[in-house]
PDB file of C-alpha atoms in Angstrom:
ATOM      1  CA  UNK A 553     -71.796 184.909 217.589  1.00  0.00           C
ATOM      2  CA  UNK A 554     -73.087 183.467 214.358  1.00  0.00           C
ATOM      3  CA  UNK A 555     -75.318 185.823 212.333  1.00  0.00           C
ATOM      4  CA  UNK A 556     -78.293 184.942 210.160  1.00  0.00           C
ATOM      5  CA  UNK A 557     -79.424 186.166 206.737  1.00  0.00           C
ATOM      6  CA  UNK A 558     -83.070 185.663 205.793  1.00  0.00           C
ATOM      7  CA  UNK A 559     -83.792 185.629 202.050  1.00  0.00           C
ATOM      8  CA  UNK A 560     -87.280 185.662 200.581  1.00  0.00           C
ATOM      9  CA  UNK A 561     -89.254 186.807 197.558  1.00  0.00           C
ATOM     10  CA  UNK A 562     -91.197 189.050 199.916  1.00  0.00           C
ATOM     11  CA  UNK A 563     -89.744 191.830 202.018  1.00  0.00           C
ATOM     12  CA  UNK A 564     -92.817 191.769 204.273  1.00  0.00           C
ATOM     13  CA  UNK A 565     -92.259 188.087 204.948  1.00  0.00           C
ATOM     14  CA  UNK A 566     -88.660 188.454 206.101  1.00  0.00           C
ATOM     15  CA  UNK A 567     -89.428 191.620 208.081  1.00  0.00           C
ATOM     16  CA  UNK A 568     -92.073 189.717 210.002  1.00  0.00           C
ATOM     17  CA  UNK A 569     -89.821 186.726 210.425  1.00  0.00           C
ATOM     18  CA  UNK A 570     -87.004 188.875 211.759  1.00  0.00           C
ATOM     19  CA  UNK A 571     -89.410 190.318 214.322  1.00  0.00           C
ATOM     20  CA  UNK A 572     -90.454 186.833 215.379  1.00  0.00           C
ATOM     21  CA  UNK A 573     -86.864 185.614 215.611  1.00  0.00           C
ATOM     22  CA  UNK A 574     -85.899 188.586 217.806  1.00  0.00           C
ATOM     23  CA  UNK A 575     -88.776 187.915 220.143  1.00  0.00           C
ATOM     24  CA  UNK A 576     -87.894 184.257 220.584  1.00  0.00           C
ATOM     25  CA  UNK A 577     -84.097 184.416 220.577  1.00  0.00           C
ATOM     26  CA  UNK A 578     -83.477 187.944 221.878  1.00  0.00           C
ATOM     27  CA  UNK A 579     -81.708 190.734 220.053  1.00  0.00           C
ATOM     28  CA  UNK A 580     -78.074 189.701 220.505  1.00  0.00           C
ATOM     29  CA  UNK A 581     -77.987 187.680 217.319  1.00  0.00           C
ATOM     30  CA  UNK A 582     -77.504 189.786 214.211  1.00  0.00           C
ATOM     31  CA  UNK A 583     -80.219 189.023 211.681  1.00  0.00           C
ATOM     32  CA  UNK A 584     -80.195 190.740 208.293  1.00  0.00           C
ATOM     33  CA  UNK A 585     -82.788 190.400 205.564  1.00  0.00           C
ATOM     34  CA  UNK A 586     -83.062 190.485 201.785  1.00  0.00           C
ATOM     35  CA  UNK A 587     -86.631 190.376 200.560  1.00  0.00           C
ATOM     36  CA  UNK A 588     -88.086 191.325 197.177  1.00  0.00           C
ATOM     37  CA  UNK A 589     -86.418 193.105 194.288  1.00  0.00           C
ATOM     38  CA  UNK A 590     -84.534 196.400 194.306  1.00  0.00           C
ATOM     39  CA  UNK A 591     -87.670 198.214 193.084  1.00  0.00           C
ATOM     40  CA  UNK A 592     -89.921 196.710 195.737  1.00  0.00           C
ATOM     41  CA  UNK A 593     -91.597 193.909 193.796  1.00  0.00           C
ATOM     42  CA  UNK A 594     -91.857 190.257 194.770  1.00  0.00           C
ATOM     43  CA  UNK A 595     -88.719 188.449 193.702  1.00  0.00           C
ATOM     44  CA  UNK A 596     -85.102 188.134 194.710  1.00  0.00           C
ATOM     45  CA  UNK A 597     -82.109 190.293 193.985  1.00  0.00           C
ATOM     46  CA  UNK A 598     -78.473 189.251 194.096  1.00  0.00           C
ATOM     47  CA  UNK A 599     -77.257 192.773 195.036  1.00  0.00           C
ATOM     48  CA  UNK A 600     -79.722 192.977 197.952  1.00  0.00           C
ATOM     49  CA  UNK A 601     -78.671 189.521 199.136  1.00  0.00           C
ATOM     50  CA  UNK A 602     -75.016 190.557 198.826  1.00  0.00           C
ATOM     51  CA  UNK A 603     -75.656 193.604 200.998  1.00  0.00           C
ATOM     52  CA  UNK A 604     -77.482 191.547 203.598  1.00  0.00           C
ATOM     53  CA  UNK A 605     -74.648 188.997 203.746  1.00  0.00           C
ATOM     54  CA  UNK A 606     -72.027 191.736 204.086  1.00  0.00           C
ATOM     55  CA  UNK A 607     -74.037 193.350 206.872  1.00  0.00           C
ATOM     56  CA  UNK A 608     -74.361 189.979 208.595  1.00  0.00           C
ATOM     57  CA  UNK A 609     -70.605 189.404 208.408  1.00  0.00           C
ATOM     58  CA  UNK A 610     -70.015 192.871 209.870  1.00  0.00           C
ATOM     59  CA  UNK A 611     -66.916 195.042 209.921  1.00  0.00           C
ATOM     60  CA  UNK A 612     -63.499 194.127 211.332  1.00  0.00           C
ATOM     61  CA  UNK A 613     -64.600 195.104 214.853  1.00  0.00           C
ATOM     62  CA  UNK A 614     -67.878 193.241 214.921  1.00  0.00           C
ATOM     63  CA  UNK A 615     -67.083 190.368 212.599  1.00  0.00           C
ATOM     64  CA  UNK A 616     -69.494 187.447 212.956  1.00  0.00           C
ATOM     65  CA  UNK A 617     -68.163 184.002 213.898  1.00  0.00           C
ATOM     66  CA  UNK A 618     -70.090 182.703 210.928  1.00  0.00           C
ATOM     67  CA  UNK A 619     -73.149 183.423 208.803  1.00  0.00           C
ATOM     68  CA  UNK A 620     -76.004 181.082 208.040  1.00  0.00           C
ATOM     69  CA  UNK A 621     -78.280 181.998 205.127  1.00  0.00           C
ATOM     70  CA  UNK A 622     -81.870 180.727 205.107  1.00  0.00           C
ATOM     71  CA  UNK A 623     -83.967 181.131 201.976  1.00  0.00           C
ATOM     72  CA  UNK A 624     -87.392 180.455 200.517  1.00  0.00           C
ATOM     73  CA  UNK A 625     -87.963 178.989 197.070  1.00  0.00           C
ATOM     74  CA  UNK A 626     -86.996 178.919 193.435  1.00  0.00           C
ATOM     75  CA  UNK A 627     -84.949 181.827 192.178  1.00  0.00           C
ATOM     76  CA  UNK A 628     -83.851 182.712 195.692  1.00  0.00           C
ATOM     77  CA  UNK A 629     -81.206 180.006 195.287  1.00  0.00           C
ATOM     78  CA  UNK A 630     -80.054 181.424 191.934  1.00  0.00           C
ATOM     79  CA  UNK A 631     -79.762 184.979 193.247  1.00  0.00           C
ATOM     80  CA  UNK A 632     -78.019 183.690 196.342  1.00  0.00           C
ATOM     81  CA  UNK A 633     -75.522 181.797 194.230  1.00  0.00           C
ATOM     82  CA  UNK A 634     -74.656 185.023 192.372  1.00  0.00           C
ATOM     83  CA  UNK A 635     -74.343 186.903 195.651  1.00  0.00           C
ATOM     84  CA  UNK A 636     -72.021 184.241 197.063  1.00  0.00           C
ATOM     85  CA  UNK A 637     -69.766 184.476 194.003  1.00  0.00           C
ATOM     86  CA  UNK A 638     -69.322 188.164 194.825  1.00  0.00           C
ATOM     87  CA  UNK A 639     -67.817 187.517 198.250  1.00  0.00           C
ATOM     88  CA  UNK A 640     -64.125 187.651 199.103  1.00  0.00           C
ATOM     89  CA  UNK A 641     -62.747 184.168 199.741  1.00  0.00           C
ATOM     90  CA  UNK A 642     -62.225 185.029 203.423  1.00  0.00           C
ATOM     91  CA  UNK A 643     -65.865 186.056 203.749  1.00  0.00           C
ATOM     92  CA  UNK A 644     -67.143 183.178 201.635  1.00  0.00           C
ATOM     93  CA  UNK A 645     -65.376 180.762 203.988  1.00  0.00           C
ATOM     94  CA  UNK A 646     -67.611 181.713 206.921  1.00  0.00           C
ATOM     95  CA  UNK A 647     -70.943 181.776 205.034  1.00  0.00           C
ATOM     96  CA  UNK A 648     -73.105 178.667 204.749  1.00  0.00           C
ATOM     97  CA  UNK A 649     -76.481 178.064 203.187  1.00  0.00           C
ATOM     98  CA  UNK A 650     -79.083 176.183 205.189  1.00  0.00           C
ATOM     99  CA  UNK A 651     -81.289 173.434 203.817  1.00  0.00           C
ATOM    100  CA  UNK A 652     -83.690 174.069 206.669  1.00  0.00           C
ATOM    101  CA  UNK A 653     -87.197 175.534 206.376  1.00  0.00           C
ATOM    102  CA  UNK A 654     -87.123 179.347 206.450  1.00  0.00           C
ATOM    103  CA  UNK A 655     -89.420 180.019 209.412  1.00  0.00           C
ATOM    104  CA  UNK A 656     -88.699 177.179 211.816  1.00  0.00           C
ATOM    105  CA  UNK A 657     -85.067 177.054 210.743  1.00  0.00           C
ATOM    106  CA  UNK A 658     -84.543 180.767 211.429  1.00  0.00           C
ATOM    107  CA  UNK A 659     -86.113 180.622 214.889  1.00  0.00           C
ATOM    108  CA  UNK A 660     -84.239 177.515 215.972  1.00  0.00           C
ATOM    109  CA  UNK A 661     -80.944 178.636 214.426  1.00  0.00           C
ATOM    110  CA  UNK A 662     -81.202 182.018 216.158  1.00  0.00           C
ATOM    111  CA  UNK A 663     -81.674 180.402 219.564  1.00  0.00           C
ATOM    112  CA  UNK A 664     -78.667 178.158 218.908  1.00  0.00           C
ATOM    113  CA  UNK A 665     -76.647 181.223 217.842  1.00  0.00           C
ATOM    114  CA  UNK A 666     -77.786 183.151 220.926  1.00  0.00           C
ATOM    115  CA  UNK A 667     -76.212 180.598 223.257  1.00  0.00           C
ATOM    116  CA  UNK A 668     -72.896 180.860 221.442  1.00  0.00           C
ATOM    117  CA  UNK A 669     -73.297 177.853 219.148  1.00  0.00           C
ATOM    118  CA  UNK A 670     -70.674 177.426 216.418  1.00  0.00           C
ATOM    119  CA  UNK A 671     -71.569 177.706 212.723  1.00  0.00           C
ATOM    120  CA  UNK A 672     -71.709 173.892 212.652  1.00  0.00           C
ATOM    121  CA  UNK A 673     -74.115 173.878 215.613  1.00  0.00           C
ATOM    122  CA  UNK A 674     -76.316 176.586 214.109  1.00  0.00           C
ATOM    123  CA  UNK A 675     -76.394 174.900 210.706  1.00  0.00           C
ATOM    124  CA  UNK A 676     -77.312 171.572 212.314  1.00  0.00           C
ATOM    125  CA  UNK A 677     -80.063 173.199 214.387  1.00  0.00           C
ATOM    126  CA  UNK A 678     -81.642 174.817 211.321  1.00  0.00           C
ATOM    127  CA  UNK A 679     -81.478 171.589 209.304  1.00  0.00           C
ATOM    128  CA  UNK A 680     -83.022 169.711 212.221  1.00  0.00           C
ATOM    129  CA  UNK A 681     -86.114 171.904 211.900  1.00  0.00           C
ATOM    130  CA  UNK A 682     -86.976 169.879 208.778  1.00  0.00           C
ATOM    131  CA  UNK A 683     -88.038 166.943 210.897  1.00  0.00           C
ATOM    132  CA  UNK A 684     -90.028 168.915 213.472  1.00  0.00           C
ATOM    133  CA  UNK A 685     -93.685 167.850 213.413  1.00  0.00           C
ATOM    134  CA  UNK A 686     -96.227 170.647 212.836  1.00  0.00           C
ATOM    135  CA  UNK A 687     -98.832 169.042 215.046  1.00  0.00           C
ATOM    136  CA  UNK A 688     -98.519 166.403 217.653  1.00  0.00           C
ATOM    137  CA  UNK A 689    -100.466 163.312 216.694  1.00  0.00           C
ATOM    138  CA  UNK A 690    -103.000 162.530 219.367  1.00  0.00           C
TER     139      UNK A 690
ATOM    140  CA  UNK B1027     -77.410 163.154 240.127  1.00  0.00           C
ATOM    141  CA  UNK B1028     -79.986 165.781 241.174  1.00  0.00           C
ATOM    142  CA  UNK B1029     -83.378 165.791 239.523  1.00  0.00           C
ATOM    143  CA  UNK B1030     -86.609 167.671 239.939  1.00  0.00           C
ATOM    144  CA  UNK B1031     -90.121 166.982 238.697  1.00  0.00           C
ATOM    145  CA  UNK B1032     -92.346 169.810 237.527  1.00  0.00           C
ATOM    146  CA  UNK B1033     -95.927 170.067 236.318  1.00  0.00           C
ATOM    147  CA  UNK B1034     -96.562 172.234 233.268  1.00  0.00           C
ATOM    148  CA  UNK B1035     -99.219 174.878 233.986  1.00  0.00           C
ATOM    149  CA  UNK B1036     -99.277 176.869 230.785  1.00  0.00           C
ATOM    150  CA  UNK B1037    -102.299 175.953 228.651  1.00  0.00           C
ATOM    151  CA  UNK B1038    -100.069 175.837 225.561  1.00  0.00           C
ATOM    152  CA  UNK B1039     -97.567 173.473 227.143  1.00  0.00           C
ATOM    153  CA  UNK B1040     -93.894 174.349 226.853  1.00  0.00           C
ATOM    154  CA  UNK B1041     -94.205 176.409 223.673  1.00  0.00           C
ATOM    155  CA  UNK B1042     -91.526 178.067 221.566  1.00  0.00           C
ATOM    156  CA  UNK B1043     -90.808 181.235 223.515  1.00  0.00           C
ATOM    157  CA  UNK B1044     -90.485 179.721 226.991  1.00  0.00           C
ATOM    158  CA  UNK B1045     -88.655 176.750 225.479  1.00  0.00           C
ATOM    159  CA  UNK B1046     -86.148 179.111 223.847  1.00  0.00           C
ATOM    160  CA  UNK B1047     -85.637 180.976 227.125  1.00  0.00           C
ATOM    161  CA  UNK B1048     -85.178 177.637 228.880  1.00  0.00           C
ATOM    162  CA  UNK B1049     -82.479 176.577 226.397  1.00  0.00           C
ATOM    163  CA  UNK B1050     -80.688 179.907 226.832  1.00  0.00           C
ATOM    164  CA  UNK B1051     -80.605 179.526 230.626  1.00  0.00           C
ATOM    165  CA  UNK B1052     -79.591 175.846 230.466  1.00  0.00           C
ATOM    166  CA  UNK B1053     -76.708 176.707 228.128  1.00  0.00           C
ATOM    167  CA  UNK B1054     -75.129 178.905 230.797  1.00  0.00           C
ATOM    168  CA  UNK B1055     -74.327 175.815 232.870  1.00  0.00           C
ATOM    169  CA  UNK B1056     -71.586 173.304 232.394  1.00  0.00           C
ATOM    170  CA  UNK B1057     -73.678 170.345 233.540  1.00  0.00           C
ATOM    171  CA  UNK B1058     -75.396 168.037 231.132  1.00  0.00           C
ATOM    172  CA  UNK B1059     -79.117 168.742 231.528  1.00  0.00           C
ATOM    173  CA  UNK B1060     -81.916 166.554 230.264  1.00  0.00           C
ATOM    174  CA  UNK B1061     -85.684 166.807 230.354  1.00  0.00           C
ATOM    175  CA  UNK B1062     -87.613 163.590 230.659  1.00  0.00           C
ATOM    176  CA  UNK B1063     -91.286 163.236 229.822  1.00  0.00           C
ATOM    177  CA  UNK B1064     -92.588 159.717 230.194  1.00  0.00           C
ATOM    178  CA  UNK B1065     -90.083 157.494 228.450  1.00  0.00           C
ATOM    179  CA  UNK B1066     -88.722 160.216 226.195  1.00  0.00           C
ATOM    180  CA  UNK B1067     -85.833 162.572 226.850  1.00  0.00           C
ATOM    181  CA  UNK B1068     -84.565 165.810 225.384  1.00  0.00           C
ATOM    182  CA  UNK B1069     -81.330 167.734 225.678  1.00  0.00           C
ATOM    183  CA  UNK B1070     -82.227 170.908 227.613  1.00  0.00           C
ATOM    184  CA  UNK B1071     -79.602 172.880 225.699  1.00  0.00           C
ATOM    185  CA  UNK B1072     -81.138 172.175 222.290  1.00  0.00           C
ATOM    186  CA  UNK B1073     -84.332 173.924 221.197  1.00  0.00           C
ATOM    187  CA  UNK B1074     -84.969 171.433 218.427  1.00  0.00           C
ATOM    188  CA  UNK B1075     -84.647 168.567 220.876  1.00  0.00           C
ATOM    189  CA  UNK B1076     -86.950 170.307 223.359  1.00  0.00           C
ATOM    190  CA  UNK B1077     -89.617 171.199 220.788  1.00  0.00           C
ATOM    191  CA  UNK B1078     -89.419 167.636 219.509  1.00  0.00           C
ATOM    192  CA  UNK B1079     -90.433 166.433 222.960  1.00  0.00           C
ATOM    193  CA  UNK B1080     -93.705 168.427 222.646  1.00  0.00           C
ATOM    194  CA  UNK B1081     -94.359 169.043 226.310  1.00  0.00           C
ATOM    195  CA  UNK B1082     -98.121 169.281 226.757  1.00  0.00           C
ATOM    196  CA  UNK B1083    -100.101 171.234 229.342  1.00  0.00           C
ATOM    197  CA  UNK B1084    -100.638 169.521 232.720  1.00  0.00           C
ATOM    198  CA  UNK B1085     -97.937 166.975 231.940  1.00  0.00           C
ATOM    199  CA  UNK B1086     -95.056 166.235 234.261  1.00  0.00           C
ATOM    200  CA  UNK B1087     -91.470 166.728 233.236  1.00  0.00           C
ATOM    201  CA  UNK B1088     -88.356 165.762 235.131  1.00  0.00           C
ATOM    202  CA  UNK B1089     -85.198 167.839 234.907  1.00  0.00           C
ATOM    203  CA  UNK B1090     -82.018 165.853 235.384  1.00  0.00           C
ATOM    204  CA  UNK B1091     -78.696 167.634 235.755  1.00  0.00           C
ATOM    205  CA  UNK B1092     -75.303 165.999 235.805  1.00  0.00           C
ATOM    206  CA  UNK B1093     -72.158 167.994 236.464  1.00  0.00           C
ATOM    207  CA  UNK B1094     -70.383 170.379 238.811  1.00  0.00           C
ATOM    208  CA  UNK B1095     -73.115 173.046 238.745  1.00  0.00           C
ATOM    209  CA  UNK B1096     -76.089 170.668 238.616  1.00  0.00           C
ATOM    210  CA  UNK B1097     -77.891 172.028 241.690  1.00  0.00           C
ATOM    211  CA  UNK B1098     -77.492 175.637 240.560  1.00  0.00           C
ATOM    212  CA  UNK B1099     -78.736 174.720 237.097  1.00  0.00           C
ATOM    213  CA  UNK B1100     -81.895 173.082 238.446  1.00  0.00           C
ATOM    214  CA  UNK B1101     -82.510 176.130 240.643  1.00  0.00           C
ATOM    215  CA  UNK B1102     -82.122 178.572 237.761  1.00  0.00           C
ATOM    216  CA  UNK B1103     -84.248 176.492 235.404  1.00  0.00           C
ATOM    217  CA  UNK B1104     -87.063 176.105 237.940  1.00  0.00           C
ATOM    218  CA  UNK B1105     -87.029 179.868 238.421  1.00  0.00           C
ATOM    219  CA  UNK B1106     -87.059 180.390 234.647  1.00  0.00           C
ATOM    220  CA  UNK B1107     -90.015 178.053 234.248  1.00  0.00           C
ATOM    221  CA  UNK B1108     -91.769 179.882 237.086  1.00  0.00           C
ATOM    222  CA  UNK B1109     -94.745 181.245 235.152  1.00  0.00           C
ATOM    223  CA  UNK B1110     -95.150 178.044 233.128  1.00  0.00           C
ATOM    224  CA  UNK B1111     -94.579 175.192 235.577  1.00  0.00           C
ATOM    225  CA  UNK B1112     -94.513 174.351 239.287  1.00  0.00           C
ATOM    226  CA  UNK B1113     -92.506 171.823 241.215  1.00  0.00           C
ATOM    227  CA  UNK B1114     -94.671 168.747 241.705  1.00  0.00           C
ATOM    228  CA  UNK B1115     -95.156 168.196 245.441  1.00  0.00           C
ATOM    229  CA  UNK B1116     -93.732 164.888 246.593  1.00  0.00           C
ATOM    230  CA  UNK B1117     -96.272 162.445 247.885  1.00  0.00           C
ATOM    231  CA  UNK B1118     -95.432 161.429 251.430  1.00  0.00           C
ATOM    232  CA  UNK B1119     -96.201 157.936 252.587  1.00  0.00           C
TER     233      UNK B1119
END
C-alpha cells in the first residue's frame, strides 16, 4: 500500500489528523507524522521530516508501494525540500509531495490508499480535495 | 445492468465515515459501480467523487453496478449502508 506522511508546524495538529485519518480509512495505511521542531516548539524540522519519511517507506520487508507527503504552510516546504535531498535515489523515486489541502487531502488520500490505489491514484485523490466544497450551497 | 434505489436515513446524509466505508467495500468488486442522485452521478470507488455528490438526508440514491459481480456488489453495498439508508420500496400500480 501507499503510505502517507503528514507535515505541520504543530505536532498536536498532525497527531489529531492522524487519529482522524485512522478512524475514516482504517489502520492498514501507514501514516507517519512530523510536527513542530526537535525541541517541541511550533515550526518544522528537516530531520524530523526525514525520519517520518523513512518510517513511511519502511524496511525491506514492509516497504511501501509509494509515499505521499502532505504539508501545511510556509517553511514546511523548505524543511521538506531539505529532507527530500537526504533520501537515497531509490527512496526519493517513490516519494511525492501533494499539492492538496492537509486535512481533506490526508483523509481522502488515506481512503484511496486503503483500497490499494497506486501512488498516482493517491496523489490524484489528495489533489482533488482542493475542489471539494466546504458547504453545499442551498 | 442491476440497479437499486435507496433512501438516506442518516440525519447527516452520506457523510465522510460511511462514505469512506462504502468506497472500501465497492473497491472489492470488479464491476463498475455508480451512484446516481437526481441528474448527477459519482464513481462509488472514489471518495472524492462521492463526497462531491453531497448526498443529503432523506434523499434517494440509485446504485448502478455493471460487471460480472454486479449483483453481489449491490448486495454488499446495501448491507454496508444498512444503518444509513434503506431500500426504497417500489410503488406497485
